[in-house]
XYZ file of C-alpha atoms in Angstrom:
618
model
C 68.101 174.302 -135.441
C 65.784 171.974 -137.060
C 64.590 168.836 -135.856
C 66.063 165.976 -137.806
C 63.393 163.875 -139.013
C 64.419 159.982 -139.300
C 62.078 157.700 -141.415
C 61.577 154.592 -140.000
C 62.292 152.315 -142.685
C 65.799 153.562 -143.120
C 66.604 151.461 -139.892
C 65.635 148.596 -141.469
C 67.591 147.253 -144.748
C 66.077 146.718 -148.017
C 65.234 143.072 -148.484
C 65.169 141.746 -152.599
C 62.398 140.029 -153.907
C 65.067 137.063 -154.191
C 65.960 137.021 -150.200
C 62.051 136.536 -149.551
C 61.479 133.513 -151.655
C 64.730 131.992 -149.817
C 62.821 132.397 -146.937
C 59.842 131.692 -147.743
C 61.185 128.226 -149.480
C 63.042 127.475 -146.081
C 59.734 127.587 -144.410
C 58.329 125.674 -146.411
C 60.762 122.679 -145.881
C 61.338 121.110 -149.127
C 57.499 121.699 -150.500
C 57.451 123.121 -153.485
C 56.683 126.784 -153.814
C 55.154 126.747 -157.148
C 53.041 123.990 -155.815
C 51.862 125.209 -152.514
C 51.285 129.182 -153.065
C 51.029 129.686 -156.585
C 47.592 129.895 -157.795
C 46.633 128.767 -161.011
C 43.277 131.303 -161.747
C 40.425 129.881 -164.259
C 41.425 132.564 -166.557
C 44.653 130.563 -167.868
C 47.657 132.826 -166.054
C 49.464 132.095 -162.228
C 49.062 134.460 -159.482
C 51.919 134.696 -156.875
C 51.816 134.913 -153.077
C 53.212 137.895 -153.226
C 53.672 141.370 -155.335
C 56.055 144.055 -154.997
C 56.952 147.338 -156.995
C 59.129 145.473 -158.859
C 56.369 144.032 -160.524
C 55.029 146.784 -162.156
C 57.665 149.037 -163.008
C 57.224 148.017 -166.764
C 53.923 147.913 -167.028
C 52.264 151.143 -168.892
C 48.852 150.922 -166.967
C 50.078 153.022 -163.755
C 50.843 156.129 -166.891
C 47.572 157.743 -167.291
C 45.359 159.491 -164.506
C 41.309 158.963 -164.570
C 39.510 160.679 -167.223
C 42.393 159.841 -169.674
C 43.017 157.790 -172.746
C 43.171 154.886 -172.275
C 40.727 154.840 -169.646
C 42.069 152.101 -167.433
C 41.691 154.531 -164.451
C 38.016 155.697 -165.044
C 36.378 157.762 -168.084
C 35.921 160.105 -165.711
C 37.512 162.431 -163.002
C 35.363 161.034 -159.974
C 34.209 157.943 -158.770
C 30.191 158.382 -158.672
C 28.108 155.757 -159.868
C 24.473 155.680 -160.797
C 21.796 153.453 -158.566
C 19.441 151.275 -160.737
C 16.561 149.454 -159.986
C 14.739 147.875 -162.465
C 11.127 148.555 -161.669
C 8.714 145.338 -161.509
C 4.950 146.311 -162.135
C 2.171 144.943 -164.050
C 0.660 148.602 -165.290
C 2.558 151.819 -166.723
C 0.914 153.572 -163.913
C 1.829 151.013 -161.095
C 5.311 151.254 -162.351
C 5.334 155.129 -162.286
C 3.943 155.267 -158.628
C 6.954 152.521 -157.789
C 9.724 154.543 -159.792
C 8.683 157.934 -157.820
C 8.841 156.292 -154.822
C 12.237 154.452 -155.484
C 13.578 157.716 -156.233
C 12.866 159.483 -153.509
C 14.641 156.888 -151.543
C 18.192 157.844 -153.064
C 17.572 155.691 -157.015
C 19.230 157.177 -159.341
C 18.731 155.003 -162.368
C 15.535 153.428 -163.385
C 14.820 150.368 -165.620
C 11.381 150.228 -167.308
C 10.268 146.959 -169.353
C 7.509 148.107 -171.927
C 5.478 145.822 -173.387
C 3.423 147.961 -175.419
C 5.795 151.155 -176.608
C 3.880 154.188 -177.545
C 4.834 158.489 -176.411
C 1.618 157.823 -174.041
C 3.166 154.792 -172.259
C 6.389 156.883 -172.243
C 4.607 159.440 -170.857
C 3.051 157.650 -168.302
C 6.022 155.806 -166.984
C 8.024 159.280 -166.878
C 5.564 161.706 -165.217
C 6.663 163.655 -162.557
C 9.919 162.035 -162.428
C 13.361 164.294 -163.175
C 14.907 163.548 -166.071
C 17.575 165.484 -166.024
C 18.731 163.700 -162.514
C 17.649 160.692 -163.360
C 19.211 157.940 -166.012
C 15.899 155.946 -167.664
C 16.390 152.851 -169.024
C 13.909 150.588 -171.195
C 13.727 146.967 -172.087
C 11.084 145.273 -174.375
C 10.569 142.580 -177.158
C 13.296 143.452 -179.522
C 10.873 143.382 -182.200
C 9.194 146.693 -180.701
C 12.726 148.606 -179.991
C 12.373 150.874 -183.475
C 8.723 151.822 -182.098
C 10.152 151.748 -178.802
C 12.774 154.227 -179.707
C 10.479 156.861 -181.688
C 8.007 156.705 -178.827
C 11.028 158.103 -177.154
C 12.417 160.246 -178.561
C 8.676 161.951 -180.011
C 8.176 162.432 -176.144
C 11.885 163.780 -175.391
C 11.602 166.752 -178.264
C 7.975 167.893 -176.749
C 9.121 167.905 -173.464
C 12.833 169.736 -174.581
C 14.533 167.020 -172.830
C 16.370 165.722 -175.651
C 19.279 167.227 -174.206
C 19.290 166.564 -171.309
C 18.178 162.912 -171.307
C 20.330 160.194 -169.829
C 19.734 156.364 -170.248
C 19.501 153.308 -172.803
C 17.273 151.211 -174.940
C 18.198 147.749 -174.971
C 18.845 146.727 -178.375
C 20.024 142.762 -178.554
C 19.736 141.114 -181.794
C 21.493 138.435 -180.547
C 18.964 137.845 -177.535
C 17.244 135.012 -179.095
C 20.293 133.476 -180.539
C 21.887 133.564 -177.295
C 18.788 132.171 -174.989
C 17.173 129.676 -176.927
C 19.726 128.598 -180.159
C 18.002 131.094 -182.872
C 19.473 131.735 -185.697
C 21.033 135.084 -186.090
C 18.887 137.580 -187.958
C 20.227 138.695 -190.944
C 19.117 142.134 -190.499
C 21.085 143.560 -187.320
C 23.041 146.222 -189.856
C 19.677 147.517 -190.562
C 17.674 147.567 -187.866
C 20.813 148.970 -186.468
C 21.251 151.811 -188.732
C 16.960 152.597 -188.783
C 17.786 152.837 -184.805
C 20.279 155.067 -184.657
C 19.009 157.179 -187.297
C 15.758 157.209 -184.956
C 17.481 158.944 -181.888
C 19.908 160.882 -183.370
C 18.496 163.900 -181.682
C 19.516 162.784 -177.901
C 23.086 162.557 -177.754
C 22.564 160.580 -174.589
C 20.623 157.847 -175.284
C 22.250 154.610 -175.993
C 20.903 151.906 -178.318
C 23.587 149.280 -178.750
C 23.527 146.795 -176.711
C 26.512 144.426 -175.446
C 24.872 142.176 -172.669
C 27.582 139.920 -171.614
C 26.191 140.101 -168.139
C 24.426 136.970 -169.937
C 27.799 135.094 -170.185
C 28.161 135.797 -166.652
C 24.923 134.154 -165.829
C 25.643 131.067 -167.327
C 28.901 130.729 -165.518
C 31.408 132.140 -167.417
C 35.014 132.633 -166.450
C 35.934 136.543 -166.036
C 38.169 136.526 -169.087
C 35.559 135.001 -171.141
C 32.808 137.662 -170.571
C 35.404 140.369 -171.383
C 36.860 138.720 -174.318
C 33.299 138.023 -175.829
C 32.018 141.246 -174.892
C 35.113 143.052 -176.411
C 34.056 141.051 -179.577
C 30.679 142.011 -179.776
C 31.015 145.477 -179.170
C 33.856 145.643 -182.203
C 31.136 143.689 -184.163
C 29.110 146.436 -183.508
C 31.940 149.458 -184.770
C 33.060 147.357 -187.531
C 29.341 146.651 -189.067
C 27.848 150.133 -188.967
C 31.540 151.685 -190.390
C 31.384 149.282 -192.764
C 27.565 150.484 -193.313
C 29.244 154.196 -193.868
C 28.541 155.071 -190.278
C 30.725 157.280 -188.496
C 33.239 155.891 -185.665
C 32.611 158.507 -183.027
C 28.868 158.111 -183.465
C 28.820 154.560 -183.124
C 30.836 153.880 -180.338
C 29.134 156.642 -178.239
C 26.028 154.660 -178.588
C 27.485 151.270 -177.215
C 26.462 150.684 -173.839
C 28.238 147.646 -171.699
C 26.224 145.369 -169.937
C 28.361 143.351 -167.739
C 27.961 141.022 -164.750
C 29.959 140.508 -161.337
C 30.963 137.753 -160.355
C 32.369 137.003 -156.379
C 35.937 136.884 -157.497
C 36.821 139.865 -155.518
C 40.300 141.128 -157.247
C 39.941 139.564 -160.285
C 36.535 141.368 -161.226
C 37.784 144.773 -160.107
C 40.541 143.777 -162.357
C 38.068 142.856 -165.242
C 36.495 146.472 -165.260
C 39.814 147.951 -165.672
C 41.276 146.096 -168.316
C 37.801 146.526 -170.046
C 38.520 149.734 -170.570
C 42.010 150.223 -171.919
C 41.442 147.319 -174.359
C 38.207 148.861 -175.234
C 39.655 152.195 -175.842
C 42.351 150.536 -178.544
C 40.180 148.830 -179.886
C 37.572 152.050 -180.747
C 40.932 153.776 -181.252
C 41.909 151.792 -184.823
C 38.451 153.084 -185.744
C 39.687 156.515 -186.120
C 37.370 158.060 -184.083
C 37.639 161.771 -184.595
C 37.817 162.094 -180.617
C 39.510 160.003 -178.023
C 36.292 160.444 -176.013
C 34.467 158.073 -178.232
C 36.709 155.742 -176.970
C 34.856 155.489 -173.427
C 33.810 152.071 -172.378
C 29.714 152.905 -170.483
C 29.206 149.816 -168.180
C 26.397 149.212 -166.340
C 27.221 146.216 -163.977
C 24.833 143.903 -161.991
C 25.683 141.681 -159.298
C 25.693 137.669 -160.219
C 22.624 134.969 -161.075
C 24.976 132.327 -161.524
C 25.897 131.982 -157.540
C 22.770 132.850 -156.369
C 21.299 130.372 -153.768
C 17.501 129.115 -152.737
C 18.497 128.022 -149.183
C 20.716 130.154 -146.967
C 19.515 133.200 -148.992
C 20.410 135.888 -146.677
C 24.090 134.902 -148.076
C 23.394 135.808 -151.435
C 23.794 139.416 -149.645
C 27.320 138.535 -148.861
C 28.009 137.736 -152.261
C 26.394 140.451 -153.740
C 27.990 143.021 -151.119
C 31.538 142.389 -152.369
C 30.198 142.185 -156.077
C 28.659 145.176 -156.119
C 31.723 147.017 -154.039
C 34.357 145.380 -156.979
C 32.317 147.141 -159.421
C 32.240 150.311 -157.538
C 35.652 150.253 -157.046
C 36.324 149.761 -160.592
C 34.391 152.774 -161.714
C 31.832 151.248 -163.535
C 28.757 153.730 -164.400
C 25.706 152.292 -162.656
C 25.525 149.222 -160.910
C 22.206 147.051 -160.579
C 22.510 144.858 -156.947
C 20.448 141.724 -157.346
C 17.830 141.296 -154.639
C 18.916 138.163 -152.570
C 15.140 136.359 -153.078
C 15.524 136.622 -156.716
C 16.346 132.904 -157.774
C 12.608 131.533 -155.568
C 10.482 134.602 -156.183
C 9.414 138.093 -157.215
C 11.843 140.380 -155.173
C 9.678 141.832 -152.354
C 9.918 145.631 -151.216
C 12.027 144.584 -148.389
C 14.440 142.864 -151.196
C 14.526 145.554 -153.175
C 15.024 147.912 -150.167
C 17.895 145.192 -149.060
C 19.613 145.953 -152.218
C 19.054 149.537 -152.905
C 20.860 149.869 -149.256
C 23.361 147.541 -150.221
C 24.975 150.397 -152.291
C 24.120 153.443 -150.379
C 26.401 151.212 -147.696
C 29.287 151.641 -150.146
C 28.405 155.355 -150.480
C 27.593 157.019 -148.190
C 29.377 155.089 -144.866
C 31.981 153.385 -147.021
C 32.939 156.702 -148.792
C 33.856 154.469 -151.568
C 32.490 157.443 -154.338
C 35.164 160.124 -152.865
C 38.294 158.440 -154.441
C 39.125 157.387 -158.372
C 40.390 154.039 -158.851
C 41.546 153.819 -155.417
C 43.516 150.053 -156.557
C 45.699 152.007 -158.916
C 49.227 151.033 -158.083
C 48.338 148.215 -156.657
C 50.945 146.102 -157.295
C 48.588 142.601 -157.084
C 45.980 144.650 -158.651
C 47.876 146.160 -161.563
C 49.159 142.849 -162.439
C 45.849 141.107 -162.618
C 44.740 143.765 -164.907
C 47.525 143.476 -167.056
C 47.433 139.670 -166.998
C 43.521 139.455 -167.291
C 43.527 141.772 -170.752
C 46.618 139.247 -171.861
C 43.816 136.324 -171.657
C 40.866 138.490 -172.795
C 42.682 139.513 -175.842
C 43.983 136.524 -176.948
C 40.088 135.380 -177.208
C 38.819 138.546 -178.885
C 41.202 137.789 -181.338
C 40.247 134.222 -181.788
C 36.150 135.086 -182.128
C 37.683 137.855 -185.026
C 39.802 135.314 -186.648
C 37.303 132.653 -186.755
C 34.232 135.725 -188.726
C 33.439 138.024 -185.556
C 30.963 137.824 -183.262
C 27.795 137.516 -184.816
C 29.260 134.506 -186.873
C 30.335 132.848 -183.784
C 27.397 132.988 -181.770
C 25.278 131.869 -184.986
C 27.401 128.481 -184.890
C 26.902 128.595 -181.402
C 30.560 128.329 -180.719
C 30.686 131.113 -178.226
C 27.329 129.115 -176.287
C 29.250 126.224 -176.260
C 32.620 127.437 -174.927
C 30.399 129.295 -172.206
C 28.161 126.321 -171.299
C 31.721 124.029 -171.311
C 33.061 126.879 -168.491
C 29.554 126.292 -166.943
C 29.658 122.548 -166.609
C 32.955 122.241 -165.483
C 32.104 124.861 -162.228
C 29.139 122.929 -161.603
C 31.403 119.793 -161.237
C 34.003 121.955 -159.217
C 30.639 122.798 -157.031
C 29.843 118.954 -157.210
C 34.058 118.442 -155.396
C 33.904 121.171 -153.890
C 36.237 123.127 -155.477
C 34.369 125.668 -155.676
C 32.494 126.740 -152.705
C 28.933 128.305 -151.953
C 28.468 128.983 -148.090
C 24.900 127.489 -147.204
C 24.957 124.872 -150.023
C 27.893 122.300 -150.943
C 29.604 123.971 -147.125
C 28.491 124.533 -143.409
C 24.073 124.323 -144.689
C 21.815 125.058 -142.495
C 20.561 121.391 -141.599
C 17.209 122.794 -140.346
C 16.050 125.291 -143.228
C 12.995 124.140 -145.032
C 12.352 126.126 -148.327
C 10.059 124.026 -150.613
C 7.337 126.262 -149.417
C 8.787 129.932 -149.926
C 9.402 128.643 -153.429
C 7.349 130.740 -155.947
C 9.408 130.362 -159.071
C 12.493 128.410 -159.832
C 13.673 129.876 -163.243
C 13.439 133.191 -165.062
C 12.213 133.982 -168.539
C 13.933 136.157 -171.335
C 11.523 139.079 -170.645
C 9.735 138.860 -174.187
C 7.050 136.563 -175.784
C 9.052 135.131 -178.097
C 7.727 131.644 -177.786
C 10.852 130.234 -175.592
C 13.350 127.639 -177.419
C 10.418 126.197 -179.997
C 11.580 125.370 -183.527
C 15.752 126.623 -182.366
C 18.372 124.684 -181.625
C 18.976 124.018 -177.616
C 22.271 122.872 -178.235
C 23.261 126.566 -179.503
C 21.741 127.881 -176.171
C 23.418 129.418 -173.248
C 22.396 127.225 -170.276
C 21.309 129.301 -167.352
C 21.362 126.613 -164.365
C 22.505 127.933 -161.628
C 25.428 126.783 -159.540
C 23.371 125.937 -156.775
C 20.817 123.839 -158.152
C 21.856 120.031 -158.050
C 22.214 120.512 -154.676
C 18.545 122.199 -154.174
C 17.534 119.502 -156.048
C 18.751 117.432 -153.580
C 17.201 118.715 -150.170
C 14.057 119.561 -152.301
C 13.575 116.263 -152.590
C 14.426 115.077 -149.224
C 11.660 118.108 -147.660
C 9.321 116.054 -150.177
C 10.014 112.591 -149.261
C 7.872 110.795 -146.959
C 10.725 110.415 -143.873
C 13.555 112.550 -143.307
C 16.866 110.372 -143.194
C 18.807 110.786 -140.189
C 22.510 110.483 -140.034
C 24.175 109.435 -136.430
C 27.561 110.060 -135.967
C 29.548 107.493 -134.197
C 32.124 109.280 -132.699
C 34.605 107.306 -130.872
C 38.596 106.852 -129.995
C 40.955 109.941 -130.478
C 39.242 112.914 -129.790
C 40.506 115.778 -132.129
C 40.013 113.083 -135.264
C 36.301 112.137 -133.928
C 35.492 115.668 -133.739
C 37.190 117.038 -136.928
C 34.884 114.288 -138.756
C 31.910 114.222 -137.445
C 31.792 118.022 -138.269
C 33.055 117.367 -141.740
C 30.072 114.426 -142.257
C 27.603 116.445 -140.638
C 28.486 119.390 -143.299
C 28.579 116.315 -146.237
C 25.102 114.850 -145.557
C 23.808 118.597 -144.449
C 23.968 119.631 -148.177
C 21.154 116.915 -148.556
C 19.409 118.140 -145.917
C 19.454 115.229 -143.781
C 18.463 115.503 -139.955
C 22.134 115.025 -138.033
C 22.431 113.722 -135.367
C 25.932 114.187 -133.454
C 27.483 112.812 -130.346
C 30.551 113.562 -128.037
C 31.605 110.219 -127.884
C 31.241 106.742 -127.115
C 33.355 104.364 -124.849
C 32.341 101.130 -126.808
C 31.446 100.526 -130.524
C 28.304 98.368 -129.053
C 27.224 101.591 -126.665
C 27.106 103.681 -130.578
C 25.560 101.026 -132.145
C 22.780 100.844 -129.728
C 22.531 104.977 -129.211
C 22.300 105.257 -133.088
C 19.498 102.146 -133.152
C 17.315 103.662 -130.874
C 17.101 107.208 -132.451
C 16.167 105.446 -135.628
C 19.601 106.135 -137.907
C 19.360 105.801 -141.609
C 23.299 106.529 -141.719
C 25.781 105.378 -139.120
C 28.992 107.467 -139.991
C 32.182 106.307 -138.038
C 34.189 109.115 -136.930
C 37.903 108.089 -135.699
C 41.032 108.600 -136.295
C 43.038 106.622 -139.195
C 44.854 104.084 -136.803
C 41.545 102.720 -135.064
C 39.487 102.371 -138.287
C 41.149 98.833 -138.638
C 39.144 97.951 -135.186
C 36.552 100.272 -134.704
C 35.063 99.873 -138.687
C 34.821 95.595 -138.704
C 33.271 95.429 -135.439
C 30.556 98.535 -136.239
C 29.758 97.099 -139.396
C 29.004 94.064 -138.319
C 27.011 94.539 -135.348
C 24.965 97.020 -137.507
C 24.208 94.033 -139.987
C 22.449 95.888 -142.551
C 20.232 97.430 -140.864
C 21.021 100.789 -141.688
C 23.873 102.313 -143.746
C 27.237 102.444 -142.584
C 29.910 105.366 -143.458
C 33.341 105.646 -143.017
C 34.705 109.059 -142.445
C 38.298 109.155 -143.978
C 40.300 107.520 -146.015
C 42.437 105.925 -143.919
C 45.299 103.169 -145.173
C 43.059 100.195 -144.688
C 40.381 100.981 -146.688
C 41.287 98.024 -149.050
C 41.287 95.820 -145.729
C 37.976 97.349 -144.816
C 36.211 97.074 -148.399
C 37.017 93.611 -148.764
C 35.333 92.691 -145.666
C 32.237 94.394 -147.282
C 32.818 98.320 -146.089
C 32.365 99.829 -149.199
C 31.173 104.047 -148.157
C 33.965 106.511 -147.640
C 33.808 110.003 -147.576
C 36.647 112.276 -146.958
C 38.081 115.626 -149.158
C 38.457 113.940 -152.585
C 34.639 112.449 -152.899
C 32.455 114.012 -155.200
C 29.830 114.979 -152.749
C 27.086 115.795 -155.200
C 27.109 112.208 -156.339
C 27.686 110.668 -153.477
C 24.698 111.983 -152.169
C 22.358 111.245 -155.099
C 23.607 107.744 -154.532
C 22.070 108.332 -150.517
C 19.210 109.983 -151.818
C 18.427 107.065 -154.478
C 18.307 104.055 -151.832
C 17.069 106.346 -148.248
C 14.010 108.409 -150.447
C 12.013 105.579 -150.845
């Protein structure tokens, strides 16, 4: 007789969706639920606490498997992605000797910036390297990309590679326009047409470029960069047909440039939605073949959240960047090297990041399995809600002319640059958060003098932002970089400022704030100096007076400000500045007797600490 199997969720009853909000609102006691675990996402929709099958039992995404229209899954039945590292060298030859050597390390994918684009430069950078394994990429002025292109493909048909090649040429008309306020040429449709007509011979070379990774490094939100880069890419189909070019051979020449941002979920989300709306979109194109309707991305790892001190995070952040992408089923993913925003990466750096992904690969095994988040119910729905929000701006950049329009008023700049002030201001509250830099910094690091650059260029001599208009230019400040300001220009100043913390009274308030100061004034990189606690204001006054204090932040509990605060402020007597940490009930009692610094969860910390940095750098 067989042994009865019994599953053991069929001892337990099913519980509704319903019954666990009950509960969950009892817990609560009488806060509201929307308020306390709903999250309201940058992108414009709510995500919920929780996600169950419910949730997606309408939705059409979870239809199709990977390798199927529309796509959302994957354009393809596995889940390998490409390697690329962009190869930094001053020589064709130099750069050839670094590619070959890069490859035989486990690259995959190469990017080569040519300045001078001729079949002997081609053939230079490309000796002895595989083409058929490997995908080659090129950059240069986009004035040389036609000569760039037939230097190509002259090389590719004398070699009998034309076949077998794999890679891009970075076409972006809109470069200028986007990086320094240039008009828009008026051109594109026929430089467009001349380069396409220029490699028709390798099916697997793509020329039309859609770099929204640049959105992302200005500090776009994730719906943005996939709204705008849905936009420009149907610029792109609806030009050329319009030109009398066919569908399928236009859109098979697109290629997707996207960034990464840290936002975990909602980027592997971004990649997937991507997709499907991409594939519609080609789809009312009439391509002859749904294959046309393949959305290439190459994805590389954020600029925008990059960091100067606390570096070795920016390996953190590009870890789980790189692994959302991955995840996603992008095509080839480019990791950042973590010195990137102070110098030249190094070959450690580069090595740093080329491992980052052979991590994911080979001891993550995160290649073996397609779109291992489909199903996901949290997943599913942030695709589905993410393409609601990226679609409703796609159609707004149509309405308004298309892309090319748009950008030449510099209304898509503007709506970026708006997305990237406010996060700079959320940096500035701390809203947002960068680990090292506006939270828990390192008080000791010094980097003024590993500091070889502190901004990038556009890669081409195109005389930077003379003569265009700046105000129709993408700003590319990084998030971090009031506050490097900041402790840049306390490492220059004369004297370090040091900040004593005068911890006294209840002990788990004293300690809870002198941590939370120390963290405040450490993002200005001001020496700290904390205590375990003091019996007597006088004995904190005097400890704080002999170690030379700048800043004399009271830490204490709400209650015993009303004592404590009056009788440290006036024994200090100017001498230094004095701090309350909190914002306890008396405040108004306190400022009226001539207290008047407070810093607790709601101060802006970024101006707060200009404010320090105005009256202690002296």
């Amino acid at each position: 007789m067989a042994e009865k199997k019994e599953k053991l969720f069929d001892q337990f009853p099913a519980v509704t969706t319903e019954e666990w909000r009950a509960k969950v609102e009892a817990d609560l006691k009488g806060v509201p639920f929307e308020k306390k675990l709903v999250w309201r996402t940058n992108e414009g929709f709510n995500v919920q606490p929780m996600y169950r099958a419910d949730d997606i039992a309408d939705l059409k995404t979870t239809e199709s498997l990977p390798g199927e229209y529309p796509f959302i899954r994957g354009i393809k039945d596995n889940n390998e992605w490409l390697t690329r590292q962009d190869i930094i060298a001053s020589t064709p030859e130099e750069a050839n000797t670094i590619a070959k050597d890069v490859v035989s390390k486990g690259v995959n994918s190469l990017g080569f910036k040519v300045s001078d684009p001729s079949a002997e430069v081609i053939a230079t950078l490309l000796k002895d390297i595989d083409i058929k394994s490997i995908e080659i990429n090129f950059t240069c002025c986009q004035s040389k990309v036609q000569a760039l292109a037939v230097a190509l493909v002259e090389y590719l048909k004398e070699n009998n590679l034309t076949e077998v090649f794999n890679g891009s040429i970075d076409f972006n008309p809109l470069k200028k326009s986007l990086r320094h306020g240039a008009p828009v040429p008026g051109n594109i449709v026929d430089q467009a047409k001349e380069i396409l007509a220029a490699v028709t011979d390798v099916p697997g070379l793509k020329v039309l470029s859609v770099n929204s990774d640049m959105f992302n490094a200005a500090g776009a939100y994730i719906y943005q960069e996939l709204g705008y880069a849905l936009a420009w890419g149907a610029q792109w189909m609806t030009a050329l047909t319009d030109a009398g070019l066919k569908a399928d051979d236009i859109a098979k020449r697109i290629k997707f440039n996207m960034g990464i941002s840290s936002n975990y979920f909602m980027e592997l989300a971004k990649f997937r939605a991507g997709r499907m709306l991409w594939a519609q979109i080609v789809k009312q194109y009439q391509p002859e073949c749904d294959c046309a309707c393949k959305m290439h991305v190459h994805a590389s790892t954020s600029l925008f959240n990059q960091t100067i001190y606390d570096a070795h995070v920016n390996l953190l952040r590009s870890q789980t960047e790189s692994m959302s992408a991955a995840l996603a089923g992008v095509d080839s993913i480019t990791t950042v090297p973590f010195d990137t925003p102070y110098k030249v990466p190094d070959a450690f750096s580069e090595r740093i990041a080329r491992n980052q992904q052979f991590l994911l690969k080979e001891e993550s095994h995160l290649d073996k399995v397609v779109d291992p988040a489909g199903g996901s119910y949290y997943v599913e729905t942030l695709t589905v809600s993410l393409a609601e929000e990226a679609w409703k701006l796609f159609l707004e950049v149509v309405e308004k002319g298309g892309f090319f329009m748009e950008v030449n008023e510099g209304n898509i700049q503007k709506a970026v640059n708006a997305s990237g002030e406010k996060r700079h201001a959320d940096m500035a509250r701390r809203k947002e958060i960068l680990l090292g830099t506006n939270q828990y910094p390192n008080f000791n690091e010094m980097a003024a003098d590993k500091i070889e650059k502190t901004n990038g260029t556009c890669g081409c001599h195109c005389g930077g932002d003379q003569g265009f208009d700046s105000e129709k230019a993408l700003s590319f400040k990084r998030q971090a970089s009031d506050f490097e300001t900041l402790r840049l220009a306390t490492e220059h100043a004369a004297n370090r400022p040091k900040v004593f913390m005068l911890t006294i009274g209840n002990l788990a308030m004293r300690l809870a704030r002198a941590q939370f100061s120390a963290n405040f004034f450490g993002c200005a990189g001001y020496e700290i100096i904390d205590n375990i606690g003091f019996e007597t204001v006088a004995d904190g006054v005097k400890a704080a007076n002999e170690a030379g204090a700048d800043v004399i932040v009271l830490c204490s509990s709400d209650d015993e400000y009303a004592q404590y605060a009056p009788e440290a402020f006036k024994l200090i007597d100017g001498q230094c500045q004095f701090v309350v940490a909190g914002a306890p009930a008396c405040t108004e009692e306190l400022k009226a007797q001539g207290i008047t610094n407070f810093i607790n969860v709601r101060s802006n910390v970024l101006d707060t600490l200009k404010a320090f940095n105005a009256s202690l750098l002296k």
